[in-house]
Amino acid sequence: MPGFEIFGDEERREVQDVLDSGVLMRYGFDGARNGHWKAMTLEKELAERLGARHAHVCSSGTAAVATAMAACGVGAGDEVIVAPFTFVADIEMILLAGAVPVFADIDETLCLNPEAVAGAITDRTKAVLVVHMCGSMARIERLAALCEERGITLIEDAAQALGAHYQGKPLGTFGKAGCFSFDYVKTITCGEGGAIVTDDEDIYEVIQAYTDHGHDHVGSDRGAEGHPHVGTNYRISELNAAVGVAQLRKLDRVLAIQRANKTFIKDGLSGLNRVSFRDLPDRDGDSATFLSFFMPTEDEARQTVKDLATAGVDGCFYWYDNNWHYHRAWDHLKQMKSPAALAPDRLGYGENWAERDLSASDAIMGRTISMLIKLSWDEAALADRLEKMRSVLA
Ligand SMILES: *Cc1c(COP(=O)(O)O)cnc(C)c1O
């Protein structure tokens, strides 16, 4: 998955352009910048790559999620339906928006189960934040149809799924807005960075202002620009954006290598009767950052993760016990351990506000192992890895 494996002269050249001009900011200083607009270039190329009308880059994937929610009108007192298997940033941003995260179960796609989402809708539900985990997709068409039918906004967190698609349509372009991350361990990276894509003109206008204190970006005197609404500073710097420009141009190569490496391992493991694979609504659309598979029981999964590590198969994750990606370790959020009051507290949701029956998710995640697919594996490394995995999993 990580773009950091393939840094090269392309990234260095883009960064050098910025250093040579000395304009590290994405806005203004038109005369001094020698025609280099790295953030704008990244936006243009990302929008083209994803077939979205607009892309806006910002300081992180977390900022992208916060911005997408604000632009979609998610705010004080709203409920947002989200999966218990995600990255903790989504829950944080919902809470910091003054909204209330409502967990709904996942299914064997490892993403939100549309039926569970339908069951979690209340008259306070404003949005569904669907996260496409580990490089592949949710049942996005059904979720989009459900949201449409119920008048709820669909927002996609595709931070882990850049380049993945469902029936040819890129993930991140099904909802009102889609979010991406370019942090250091993502498919492509610029150190720290993120992006929001949308086809909606009005939402785009809010997004680009919101990430820059509400600046309307009209005219050529920054100090005199208007502020149609509140915002904050989620700007990306030109240095980060420059790295992103070079990395995005490598995306297709990254995807091709990942897909080939994953296919080799997955095909090699087929026929082992203790192992079954994550449900992929569109196998061809998988970005192949991870191979996720199920063991028959939780005990076997736990033991297998240990055995894989002992056998020298690195990069295997057991999310069920993970501090950052699964709800079981999120007591700090459930108990609202926060330096300042959070919405569920003030809105009278009560102490057990986050408690829901997530046994269906637990039953899936307890059996799930995900292995990171690396770009650097050569034929020998792949063969060696497969042989070790087969001996552990047989
Ligand atoms: C990485 C990630 C984020 C946050 O992105 P940052 O750039 O690290 O802030 C959000 N959601 C998911 C699913 C992620 O994997």
mmCIF file of C-alpha atoms and ligand atoms in Angstrom:
data_model
loop_
_atom_site.group_PDB
_atom_site.id
_atom_site.type_symbol
_atom_site.label_atom_id
_atom_site.label_comp_id
_atom_site.label_asym_id
_atom_site.label_seq_id
_atom_site.Cartn_x
_atom_site.Cartn_y
_atom_site.Cartn_z
ATOM 1 C CA MET A 1 0.000 0.000 0.000
ATOM 2 C CA PRO A 2 2.486 2.698 0.948
ATOM 3 C CA GLY A 3 3.609 5.196 -1.654
ATOM 4 C CA PHE A 4 6.651 5.796 0.534
ATOM 5 C CA GLU A 5 8.154 2.668 -0.969
ATOM 6 C CA ILE A 6 8.573 4.387 -4.317
ATOM 7 C CA PHE A 7 10.007 7.821 -3.590
ATOM 8 C CA GLY A 8 12.331 9.045 -6.300
ATOM 9 C CA ASP A 9 13.599 11.923 -8.366
ATOM 10 C CA GLU A 10 10.055 12.812 -9.456
ATOM 11 C CA GLU A 11 9.155 13.869 -5.902
ATOM 12 C CA ARG A 12 12.494 15.647 -5.460
ATOM 13 C CA ARG A 13 12.003 17.666 -8.659
ATOM 14 C CA GLU A 14 8.518 18.825 -7.667
ATOM 15 C CA VAL A 15 9.685 19.899 -4.207
ATOM 16 C CA GLN A 16 12.704 21.663 -5.691
ATOM 17 C CA ASP A 17 10.375 23.807 -7.847
ATOM 18 C CA VAL A 18 8.724 25.072 -4.679
ATOM 19 C CA LEU A 19 11.972 25.653 -2.827
ATOM 20 C CA ASP A 20 13.424 27.511 -5.798
ATOM 21 C CA SER A 21 10.521 29.950 -5.883
ATOM 22 C CA GLY A 22 10.303 30.155 -2.102
ATOM 23 C CA VAL A 23 6.505 30.300 -2.221
ATOM 24 C CA LEU A 24 5.437 27.651 0.245
ATOM 25 C CA MET A 25 1.814 28.775 0.379
ATOM 26 C CA ARG A 26 -0.843 27.527 -1.986
ATOM 27 C CA TYR A 27 -2.606 30.890 -2.406
ATOM 28 C CA GLY A 28 -1.312 34.189 -3.726
ATOM 29 C CA PHE A 29 2.217 35.467 -4.395
ATOM 30 C CA ASP A 30 1.500 35.019 -8.099
ATOM 31 C CA GLY A 31 4.550 36.906 -9.318
ATOM 32 C CA ALA A 32 7.122 35.097 -7.204
ATOM 33 C CA ARG A 33 5.997 31.555 -7.830
ATOM 34 C CA ASN A 34 7.384 31.009 -11.317
ATOM 35 C CA GLY A 35 4.138 29.456 -12.462
ATOM 36 C CA HIS A 36 4.243 26.676 -9.865
ATOM 37 C CA TRP A 37 0.866 25.934 -8.331
ATOM 38 C CA LYS A 38 1.363 22.516 -6.771
ATOM 39 C CA ALA A 39 -1.871 22.287 -4.759
ATOM 40 C CA MET A 40 -3.881 23.427 -7.777
ATOM 41 C CA THR A 41 -2.074 20.996 -10.054
ATOM 42 C CA LEU A 42 -2.758 18.150 -7.646
ATOM 43 C CA GLU A 43 -6.433 19.143 -7.497
ATOM 44 C CA LYS A 44 -6.765 19.259 -11.264
ATOM 45 C CA GLU A 45 -5.081 15.914 -11.803
ATOM 46 C CA LEU A 46 -6.930 14.233 -8.945
ATOM 47 C CA ALA A 47 -10.305 15.427 -10.224
ATOM 48 C CA GLU A 48 -9.414 14.131 -13.692
ATOM 49 C CA ARG A 49 -8.188 10.799 -12.353
ATOM 50 C CA LEU A 50 -11.377 10.281 -10.361
ATOM 51 C CA GLY A 51 -13.809 11.727 -12.851
ATOM 52 C CA ALA A 52 -15.043 14.180 -10.233
ATOM 53 C CA ARG A 53 -16.071 17.721 -11.107
ATOM 54 C CA HIS A 54 -14.028 19.155 -8.238
ATOM 55 C CA ALA A 55 -11.186 18.077 -5.993
ATOM 56 C CA HIS A 56 -9.825 20.170 -3.164
ATOM 57 C CA VAL A 57 -6.673 19.225 -1.286
ATOM 58 C CA CYS A 58 -6.175 19.974 2.392
ATOM 59 C CA SER A 59 -3.883 19.270 5.308
ATOM 60 C CA SER A 60 -4.978 15.715 6.156
ATOM 61 C CA GLY A 61 -7.586 13.026 5.652
ATOM 62 C CA THR A 62 -8.964 13.947 9.051
ATOM 63 C CA ALA A 63 -9.403 17.546 7.890
ATOM 64 C CA ALA A 64 -11.033 16.224 4.725
ATOM 65 C CA VAL A 65 -13.638 14.322 6.757
ATOM 66 C CA ALA A 66 -14.339 17.349 8.953
ATOM 67 C CA THR A 67 -14.639 19.591 5.906
ATOM 68 C CA ALA A 68 -16.873 17.202 3.967
ATOM 69 C CA MET A 69 -19.244 16.945 6.919
ATOM 70 C CA ALA A 70 -19.372 20.705 7.430
ATOM 71 C CA ALA A 71 -19.976 21.307 3.719
ATOM 72 C CA CYS A 72 -22.769 18.727 3.766
ATOM 73 C CA GLY A 73 -24.384 20.529 6.670
ATOM 74 C CA VAL A 74 -23.563 18.033 9.413
ATOM 75 C CA GLY A 75 -23.403 19.947 12.655
ATOM 76 C CA ALA A 76 -24.720 20.414 16.169
ATOM 77 C CA GLY A 77 -27.106 17.698 17.269
ATOM 78 C CA ASP A 78 -27.035 15.656 14.059
ATOM 79 C CA GLU A 79 -26.581 11.907 14.097
ATOM 80 C CA VAL A 80 -24.064 10.348 11.719
ATOM 81 C CA ILE A 81 -24.146 6.620 11.049
ATOM 82 C CA VAL A 82 -20.682 5.094 10.933
ATOM 83 C CA ALA A 83 -19.065 1.663 11.121
ATOM 84 C CA PRO A 84 -17.291 0.367 14.244
ATOM 85 C CA PHE A 85 -14.394 -0.697 11.972
ATOM 86 C CA THR A 86 -12.831 2.509 10.676
ATOM 87 C CA PHE A 87 -10.070 4.842 11.746
ATOM 88 C CA VAL A 88 -10.714 6.707 14.979
ATOM 89 C CA ALA A 89 -10.459 10.055 13.121
ATOM 90 C CA ASP A 90 -13.984 9.667 11.769
ATOM 91 C CA ILE A 91 -15.479 9.313 15.222
ATOM 92 C CA GLU A 92 -13.390 12.217 16.520
ATOM 93 C CA MET A 93 -14.502 14.515 13.704
ATOM 94 C CA ILE A 94 -18.167 13.656 14.162
ATOM 95 C CA LEU A 95 -17.895 14.462 17.865
ATOM 96 C CA LEU A 96 -15.914 17.650 17.268
ATOM 97 C CA ALA A 97 -18.577 18.780 14.805
ATOM 98 C CA GLY A 98 -21.000 18.679 17.729
ATOM 99 C CA ALA A 99 -22.676 15.656 16.190
ATOM 100 C CA VAL A 100 -23.294 12.140 17.474
ATOM 101 C CA PRO A 101 -21.717 9.017 15.954
ATOM 102 C CA VAL A 102 -24.149 6.122 15.711
ATOM 103 C CA PHE A 103 -22.533 2.754 15.107
ATOM 104 C CA ALA A 104 -24.111 0.281 12.686
ATOM 105 C CA ASP A 105 -22.795 -3.196 11.963
ATOM 106 C CA ILE A 106 -20.492 -4.168 9.148
ATOM 107 C CA ASP A 107 -20.884 -7.265 6.983
ATOM 108 C CA GLU A 108 -18.308 -9.485 5.289
ATOM 109 C CA THR A 109 -17.293 -6.603 3.016
ATOM 110 C CA LEU A 110 -15.736 -5.260 6.284
ATOM 111 C CA CYS A 111 -17.785 -2.107 5.630
ATOM 112 C CA LEU A 112 -21.248 -0.905 6.646
ATOM 113 C CA ASN A 113 -24.060 -3.400 6.133
ATOM 114 C CA PRO A 114 -26.870 -1.531 4.312
ATOM 115 C CA GLU A 115 -29.531 -3.335 6.353
ATOM 116 C CA ALA A 116 -27.849 -2.368 9.603
ATOM 117 C CA VAL A 117 -27.683 1.223 8.382
ATOM 118 C CA ALA A 118 -31.414 1.199 7.605
ATOM 119 C CA GLY A 119 -32.045 -0.051 11.140
ATOM 120 C CA ALA A 120 -29.950 2.726 12.692
ATOM 121 C CA ILE A 121 -31.749 5.629 11.023
ATOM 122 C CA THR A 122 -33.677 7.954 13.337
ATOM 123 C CA ASP A 123 -35.309 11.316 12.770
ATOM 124 C CA ARG A 124 -32.000 12.910 13.806
ATOM 125 C CA THR A 125 -29.915 11.083 11.189
ATOM 126 C CA LYS A 126 -28.253 13.609 8.922
ATOM 127 C CA ALA A 127 -25.596 11.562 7.167
ATOM 128 C CA VAL A 128 -24.062 8.159 6.628
ATOM 129 C CA LEU A 129 -20.276 8.227 6.686
ATOM 130 C CA VAL A 130 -19.247 5.078 4.857
ATOM 131 C CA VAL A 131 -15.621 4.038 5.119
ATOM 132 C CA HIS A 132 -14.140 1.856 2.409
ATOM 133 C CA MET A 133 -11.722 -0.083 4.583
ATOM 134 C CA CYS A 134 -8.478 -1.737 3.588
ATOM 135 C CA GLY A 135 -8.488 -0.825 -0.079
ATOM 136 C CA SER A 136 -11.819 -2.227 -1.103
ATOM 137 C CA MET A 137 -15.460 -1.289 -1.223
ATOM 138 C CA ALA A 138 -18.657 -1.232 0.755
ATOM 139 C CA ARG A 139 -21.931 -2.193 -0.931
ATOM 140 C CA ILE A 140 -21.840 1.344 -2.145
ATOM 141 C CA GLU A 141 -24.631 1.191 -4.685
ATOM 142 C CA ARG A 142 -27.097 -0.105 -2.110
ATOM 143 C CA LEU A 143 -25.966 2.421 0.468
ATOM 144 C CA ALA A 144 -26.324 5.253 -2.048
ATOM 145 C CA ALA A 145 -29.826 4.068 -2.967
ATOM 146 C CA LEU A 146 -30.825 3.785 0.691
ATOM 147 C CA CYS A 147 -29.579 7.303 1.494
ATOM 148 C CA GLU A 148 -31.352 8.708 -1.533
ATOM 149 C CA GLU A 149 -34.602 6.998 -0.569
ATOM 150 C CA ARG A 150 -34.448 8.217 3.036
ATOM 151 C CA GLY A 151 -33.240 11.738 2.276
ATOM 152 C CA ILE A 152 -29.932 11.275 4.079
ATOM 153 C CA THR A 153 -26.553 12.565 2.908
ATOM 154 C CA LEU A 154 -23.959 9.978 1.935
ATOM 155 C CA ILE A 155 -20.328 10.907 2.612
ATOM 156 C CA GLU A 156 -17.507 8.555 1.686
ATOM 157 C CA ASP A 157 -14.260 8.124 3.550
ATOM 158 C CA ALA A 158 -12.081 6.609 0.847
ATOM 159 C CA ALA A 159 -8.825 7.412 2.673
ATOM 160 C CA GLN A 160 -7.730 3.796 2.279
ATOM 161 C CA ALA A 161 -9.227 3.225 -1.149
ATOM 162 C CA LEU A 162 -7.690 5.665 -3.615
ATOM 163 C CA GLY A 163 -7.838 4.101 -7.068
ATOM 164 C CA ALA A 164 -10.457 1.520 -6.120
ATOM 165 C CA HIS A 165 -13.724 1.520 -8.029
ATOM 166 C CA TYR A 166 -17.114 -0.145 -8.137
ATOM 167 C CA GLN A 167 -18.143 -1.151 -11.632
ATOM 168 C CA GLY A 168 -15.755 1.376 -13.096
ATOM 169 C CA LYS A 169 -16.869 4.317 -10.946
ATOM 170 C CA PRO A 170 -14.166 5.455 -8.499
ATOM 171 C CA LEU A 171 -14.861 5.102 -4.774
ATOM 172 C CA GLY A 172 -15.271 8.550 -3.299
ATOM 173 C CA THR A 173 -17.554 9.680 -6.138
ATOM 174 C CA PHE A 174 -20.774 7.953 -5.059
ATOM 175 C CA GLY A 175 -21.600 10.238 -2.158
ATOM 176 C CA LYS A 176 -22.232 13.960 -1.914
ATOM 177 C CA ALA A 177 -18.550 14.254 -1.027
ATOM 178 C CA GLY A 178 -15.651 11.812 -0.870
ATOM 179 C CA CYS A 179 -12.553 12.024 1.323
ATOM 180 C CA PHE A 180 -8.972 10.871 0.783
ATOM 181 C CA SER A 181 -5.783 10.842 2.831
ATOM 182 C CA PHE A 182 -2.193 11.144 1.689
ATOM 183 C CA ASP A 183 -0.641 10.540 5.088
ATOM 184 C CA TYR A 184 2.605 8.652 5.276
ATOM 185 C CA VAL A 185 1.200 5.121 5.110
ATOM 186 C CA LYS A 186 -1.480 5.585 2.476
ATOM 187 C CA THR A 187 -1.524 4.352 -1.137
ATOM 188 C CA ILE A 188 0.114 7.587 -2.201
ATOM 189 C CA THR A 189 1.575 9.975 0.309
ATOM 190 C CA CYS A 190 2.718 13.564 0.601
ATOM 191 C CA GLY A 191 3.764 13.299 4.243
ATOM 192 C CA GLU A 192 0.533 14.830 5.523
ATOM 193 C CA GLY A 193 -2.354 15.718 3.251
ATOM 194 C CA GLY A 194 -5.884 14.928 2.212
ATOM 195 C CA ALA A 195 -8.511 15.700 -0.381
ATOM 196 C CA ILE A 196 -12.245 16.086 -0.788
ATOM 197 C CA VAL A 197 -14.003 15.453 -4.095
ATOM 198 C CA THR A 198 -17.514 16.432 -5.094
ATOM 199 C CA ASP A 199 -19.645 16.994 -8.181
ATOM 200 C CA ASP A 200 -21.755 19.576 -6.384
ATOM 201 C CA GLU A 201 -20.880 23.196 -7.174
ATOM 202 C CA ASP A 202 -22.307 24.659 -3.953
ATOM 203 C CA ILE A 203 -20.622 22.091 -1.761
ATOM 204 C CA TYR A 204 -17.332 22.701 -3.511
ATOM 205 C CA GLU A 205 -17.610 26.439 -2.843
ATOM 206 C CA VAL A 206 -18.041 25.740 0.856
ATOM 207 C CA ILE A 207 -15.182 23.219 0.921
ATOM 208 C CA GLN A 208 -12.595 25.533 -0.609
ATOM 209 C CA ALA A 209 -13.555 28.390 1.710
ATOM 210 C CA TYR A 210 -13.979 26.256 4.827
ATOM 211 C CA THR A 211 -10.400 24.957 4.677
ATOM 212 C CA ASP A 212 -9.103 28.534 4.558
ATOM 213 C CA HIS A 213 -10.959 30.457 7.297
ATOM 214 C CA GLY A 214 -13.912 31.063 5.020
ATOM 215 C CA HIS A 215 -11.962 33.005 2.381
ATOM 216 C CA ASP A 216 -14.085 33.262 -0.746
ATOM 217 C CA HIS A 217 -10.931 33.415 -2.909
ATOM 218 C CA VAL A 218 -12.435 36.115 -5.098
ATOM 219 C CA GLY A 219 -10.155 38.864 -6.377
ATOM 220 C CA SER A 220 -6.401 39.233 -6.055
ATOM 221 C CA ASP A 221 -6.032 40.863 -2.633
ATOM 222 C CA ARG A 222 -6.153 38.150 -0.016
ATOM 223 C CA GLY A 223 -6.627 40.603 2.821
ATOM 224 C CA ALA A 224 -9.705 42.059 1.153
ATOM 225 C CA GLU A 225 -11.429 38.765 0.367
ATOM 226 C CA GLY A 226 -14.875 38.163 1.749
ATOM 227 C CA HIS A 227 -15.854 35.495 4.264
ATOM 228 C CA PRO A 228 -19.244 34.005 3.377
ATOM 229 C CA HIS A 229 -19.147 31.640 6.369
ATOM 230 C CA VAL A 230 -16.886 30.414 9.138
ATOM 231 C CA GLY A 231 -13.974 28.170 8.385
ATOM 232 C CA THR A 232 -10.646 27.135 9.776
ATOM 233 C CA ASN A 233 -7.118 26.420 8.628
ATOM 234 C CA TYR A 234 -6.930 23.052 6.921
ATOM 235 C CA ARG A 235 -4.653 24.313 4.140
ATOM 236 C CA ILE A 236 -2.009 22.097 2.614
ATOM 237 C CA SER A 237 1.428 23.583 2.028
ATOM 238 C CA GLU A 238 2.957 23.707 -1.431
ATOM 239 C CA LEU A 239 5.795 21.457 -0.239
ATOM 240 C CA ASN A 240 3.403 18.660 0.664
ATOM 241 C CA ALA A 241 1.296 19.195 -2.428
ATOM 242 C CA ALA A 242 4.433 18.986 -4.609
ATOM 243 C CA VAL A 243 5.152 15.502 -3.303
ATOM 244 C CA GLY A 244 1.519 14.606 -3.924
ATOM 245 C CA VAL A 245 1.743 15.685 -7.567
ATOM 246 C CA ALA A 246 4.628 13.274 -8.200
ATOM 247 C CA GLN A 247 2.968 10.471 -6.234
ATOM 248 C CA LEU A 248 -0.397 10.742 -7.966
ATOM 249 C CA ARG A 249 1.351 10.300 -11.311
ATOM 250 C CA LYS A 250 2.603 6.938 -9.971
ATOM 251 C CA LEU A 251 -0.810 5.746 -8.819
ATOM 252 C CA ASP A 252 -1.548 3.499 -11.771
ATOM 253 C CA ARG A 253 1.808 1.813 -11.409
ATOM 254 C CA VAL A 254 1.186 1.318 -7.677
ATOM 255 C CA LEU A 255 -2.212 -0.217 -8.342
ATOM 256 C CA ALA A 256 -0.907 -2.554 -11.029
ATOM 257 C CA ILE A 257 1.843 -3.888 -8.757
ATOM 258 C CA GLN A 258 -0.504 -4.282 -5.792
ATOM 259 C CA ARG A 259 -3.085 -6.108 -7.860
ATOM 260 C CA ALA A 260 -0.523 -8.482 -9.343
ATOM 261 C CA ASN A 261 1.063 -9.225 -5.957
ATOM 262 C CA LYS A 262 -2.284 -9.748 -4.281
ATOM 263 C CA THR A 263 -3.559 -12.025 -7.045
ATOM 264 C CA PHE A 264 -0.454 -14.194 -6.759
ATOM 265 C CA ILE A 265 -0.909 -14.700 -3.011
ATOM 266 C CA LYS A 266 -4.679 -15.026 -3.073
ATOM 267 C CA ASP A 267 -4.698 -17.551 -5.899
ATOM 268 C CA GLY A 268 -1.998 -19.484 -4.093
ATOM 269 C CA LEU A 269 -4.138 -19.693 -0.956
ATOM 270 C CA SER A 270 -7.335 -20.752 -2.667
ATOM 271 C CA GLY A 271 -8.391 -24.285 -1.868
ATOM 272 C CA LEU A 272 -7.243 -24.135 1.768
ATOM 273 C CA ASN A 273 -10.406 -25.056 3.583
ATOM 274 C CA ARG A 274 -9.720 -23.122 6.810
ATOM 275 C CA VAL A 275 -9.424 -19.843 4.880
ATOM 276 C CA SER A 276 -12.156 -17.772 3.252
ATOM 277 C CA PHE A 277 -11.877 -14.279 1.827
ATOM 278 C CA ARG A 278 -13.421 -10.871 2.362
ATOM 279 C CA ASP A 279 -16.520 -10.239 0.287
ATOM 280 C CA LEU A 280 -15.664 -7.926 -2.636
ATOM 281 C CA PRO A 281 -18.756 -6.460 -4.341
ATOM 282 C CA ASP A 282 -16.561 -5.850 -7.406
ATOM 283 C CA ARG A 283 -13.365 -7.874 -7.460
ATOM 284 C CA ASP A 284 -11.903 -5.871 -10.345
ATOM 285 C CA GLY A 285 -12.348 -2.619 -8.455
ATOM 286 C CA ASP A 286 -10.248 -3.659 -5.461
ATOM 287 C CA SER A 287 -7.186 -1.416 -5.040
ATOM 288 C CA ALA A 288 -5.456 -4.441 -3.483
ATOM 289 C CA THR A 289 -3.680 -2.665 -0.644
ATOM 290 C CA PHE A 290 -4.553 -5.567 1.663
ATOM 291 C CA LEU A 291 -5.487 -9.209 1.465
ATOM 292 C CA SER A 292 -8.184 -9.745 4.098
ATOM 293 C CA PHE A 293 -9.275 -13.244 5.017
ATOM 294 C CA PHE A 294 -11.333 -15.069 7.613
ATOM 295 C CA MET A 295 -10.385 -17.991 9.835
ATOM 296 C CA PRO A 296 -13.161 -20.305 11.084
ATOM 297 C CA THR A 297 -13.055 -19.008 14.691
ATOM 298 C CA GLU A 298 -11.691 -16.131 16.765
ATOM 299 C CA ASP A 299 -9.298 -18.472 18.578
ATOM 300 C CA GLU A 300 -7.887 -19.750 15.317
ATOM 301 C CA ALA A 301 -7.489 -16.224 13.984
ATOM 302 C CA ARG A 302 -5.584 -15.095 17.084
ATOM 303 C CA GLN A 303 -3.306 -18.115 16.939
ATOM 304 C CA THR A 304 -2.782 -17.776 13.195
ATOM 305 C CA VAL A 305 -1.630 -14.159 13.474
ATOM 306 C CA LYS A 306 1.011 -15.298 15.971
ATOM 307 C CA ASP A 307 2.008 -18.250 13.813
ATOM 308 C CA LEU A 308 2.345 -16.059 10.727
ATOM 309 C CA ALA A 309 4.630 -13.672 12.604
ATOM 310 C CA THR A 310 6.720 -16.554 13.921
ATOM 311 C CA ALA A 311 7.024 -17.938 10.400
ATOM 312 C CA GLY A 312 8.373 -14.570 9.236
ATOM 313 C CA VAL A 313 5.246 -13.407 7.399
ATOM 314 C CA ASP A 314 5.247 -9.741 8.410
ATOM 315 C CA GLY A 315 2.568 -7.091 7.872
ATOM 316 C CA CYS A 316 -0.421 -9.080 9.195
ATOM 317 C CA PHE A 317 -3.010 -7.167 11.197
ATOM 318 C CA TYR A 318 -5.568 -8.435 13.700
ATOM 319 C CA TRP A 319 -7.917 -5.451 13.805
ATOM 320 C CA TYR A 320 -10.207 -6.920 16.449
ATOM 321 C CA ASP A 321 -7.697 -6.001 19.173
ATOM 322 C CA ASN A 322 -6.417 -2.846 17.474
ATOM 323 C CA ASN A 323 -6.491 0.427 19.406
ATOM 324 C CA TRP A 324 -7.098 2.737 16.454
ATOM 325 C CA HIS A 325 -9.372 0.901 14.070
ATOM 326 C CA TYR A 326 -11.966 -1.022 16.041
ATOM 327 C CA HIS A 327 -14.593 0.106 18.526
ATOM 328 C CA ARG A 328 -13.717 -2.411 21.258
ATOM 329 C CA ALA A 329 -10.740 -0.309 22.335
ATOM 330 C CA TRP A 330 -12.535 3.011 22.210
ATOM 331 C CA ASP A 331 -13.531 3.447 25.841
ATOM 332 C CA HIS A 332 -12.034 6.936 25.792
ATOM 333 C CA LEU A 333 -14.619 7.923 23.176
ATOM 334 C CA LYS A 334 -17.503 5.955 24.625
ATOM 335 C CA GLN A 335 -16.863 7.525 28.016
ATOM 336 C CA MET A 336 -16.357 10.928 26.357
ATOM 337 C CA LYS A 337 -12.954 11.428 27.945
ATOM 338 C CA SER A 338 -12.455 14.796 26.394
ATOM 339 C CA PRO A 339 -10.869 18.027 27.598
ATOM 340 C CA ALA A 340 -14.129 19.764 26.634
ATOM 341 C CA ALA A 341 -17.765 18.690 26.664
ATOM 342 C CA LEU A 342 -18.971 16.643 23.698
ATOM 343 C CA ALA A 343 -22.355 16.547 22.072
ATOM 344 C CA PRO A 344 -23.774 13.246 23.360
ATOM 345 C CA ASP A 345 -23.217 14.538 26.880
ATOM 346 C CA ARG A 346 -24.876 17.911 26.355
ATOM 347 C CA LEU A 347 -27.708 16.478 24.283
ATOM 348 C CA GLY A 348 -28.752 14.093 27.014
ATOM 349 C CA TYR A 349 -27.900 10.835 25.282
ATOM 350 C CA GLY A 350 -26.843 9.466 28.658
ATOM 351 C CA GLU A 351 -23.823 7.544 29.819
ATOM 352 C CA ASN A 352 -24.455 4.558 27.583
ATOM 353 C CA TRP A 353 -24.932 6.610 24.446
ATOM 354 C CA ALA A 354 -22.468 4.545 22.389
ATOM 355 C CA GLU A 355 -23.656 1.168 23.541
ATOM 356 C CA ARG A 356 -25.200 -0.788 20.715
ATOM 357 C CA ASP A 357 -25.366 -4.435 19.824
ATOM 358 C CA LEU A 358 -22.356 -4.864 17.533
ATOM 359 C CA SER A 359 -22.113 -8.630 17.937
ATOM 360 C CA ALA A 360 -22.470 -9.157 14.190
ATOM 361 C CA SER A 361 -19.405 -6.964 13.591
ATOM 362 C CA ASP A 362 -17.508 -8.639 16.433
ATOM 363 C CA ALA A 363 -18.249 -12.081 14.988
ATOM 364 C CA ILE A 364 -16.703 -11.015 11.671
ATOM 365 C CA MET A 365 -13.758 -8.973 12.925
ATOM 366 C CA GLY A 366 -12.791 -11.609 15.500
ATOM 367 C CA ARG A 367 -12.066 -13.959 12.611
ATOM 368 C CA THR A 368 -10.440 -11.412 10.272
ATOM 369 C CA ILE A 369 -6.762 -11.106 9.396
ATOM 370 C CA SER A 370 -5.484 -8.507 6.915
ATOM 371 C CA MET A 371 -2.106 -8.662 5.278
ATOM 372 C CA LEU A 372 -0.540 -5.537 3.808
ATOM 373 C CA ILE A 373 0.415 -5.894 0.141
ATOM 374 C CA LYS A 374 3.813 -4.364 -0.529
ATOM 375 C CA LEU A 375 5.189 -2.930 -3.739
ATOM 376 C CA SER A 376 8.743 -4.062 -3.121
ATOM 377 C CA TRP A 377 8.189 -7.829 -3.187
ATOM 378 C CA ASP A 378 9.999 -9.489 -6.084
ATOM 379 C CA GLU A 379 9.156 -12.928 -7.466
ATOM 380 C CA ALA A 380 11.331 -14.746 -4.962
ATOM 381 C CA ALA A 381 9.888 -12.831 -2.017
ATOM 382 C CA LEU A 382 6.359 -13.546 -3.206
ATOM 383 C CA ALA A 383 7.017 -17.257 -3.627
ATOM 384 C CA ASP A 384 8.674 -17.458 -0.228
ATOM 385 C CA ARG A 385 5.805 -15.600 1.430
ATOM 386 C CA LEU A 386 3.211 -17.810 -0.189
ATOM 387 C CA GLU A 387 4.986 -20.977 0.854
ATOM 388 C CA LYS A 388 5.220 -19.813 4.480
ATOM 389 C CA MET A 389 1.580 -18.723 4.503
ATOM 390 C CA ARG A 390 0.437 -22.043 3.064
ATOM 391 C CA SER A 391 2.311 -23.975 5.704
ATOM 392 C CA VAL A 392 0.741 -21.918 8.518
ATOM 393 C CA LEU A 393 -2.777 -21.830 7.064
ATOM 394 C CA ALA A 394 -3.049 -25.418 5.762
HETATM 395 C C1 LIG B 1 -5.825 7.575 7.379
HETATM 396 C C2 LIG B 1 -7.289 7.628 7.541
HETATM 397 C C3 LIG B 1 -7.965 8.809 7.876
HETATM 398 C C4 LIG B 1 -7.269 10.065 8.284
HETATM 399 O O1 LIG B 1 -6.304 10.522 7.424
HETATM 400 P P1 LIG B 1 -5.072 11.420 7.976
HETATM 401 O O2 LIG B 1 -4.497 11.967 6.721
HETATM 402 O O3 LIG B 1 -4.117 10.479 8.674
HETATM 403 O O4 LIG B 1 -5.610 12.444 8.868
HETATM 404 C C5 LIG B 1 -9.335 8.799 7.904
HETATM 405 N N1 LIG B 1 -10.021 7.688 7.647
HETATM 406 C C6 LIG B 1 -9.420 6.523 7.340
HETATM 407 C C7 LIG B 1 -10.247 5.329 7.025
HETATM 408 C C8 LIG B 1 -8.029 6.446 7.301
HETATM 409 O O5 LIG B 1 -7.442 5.284 7.032
#
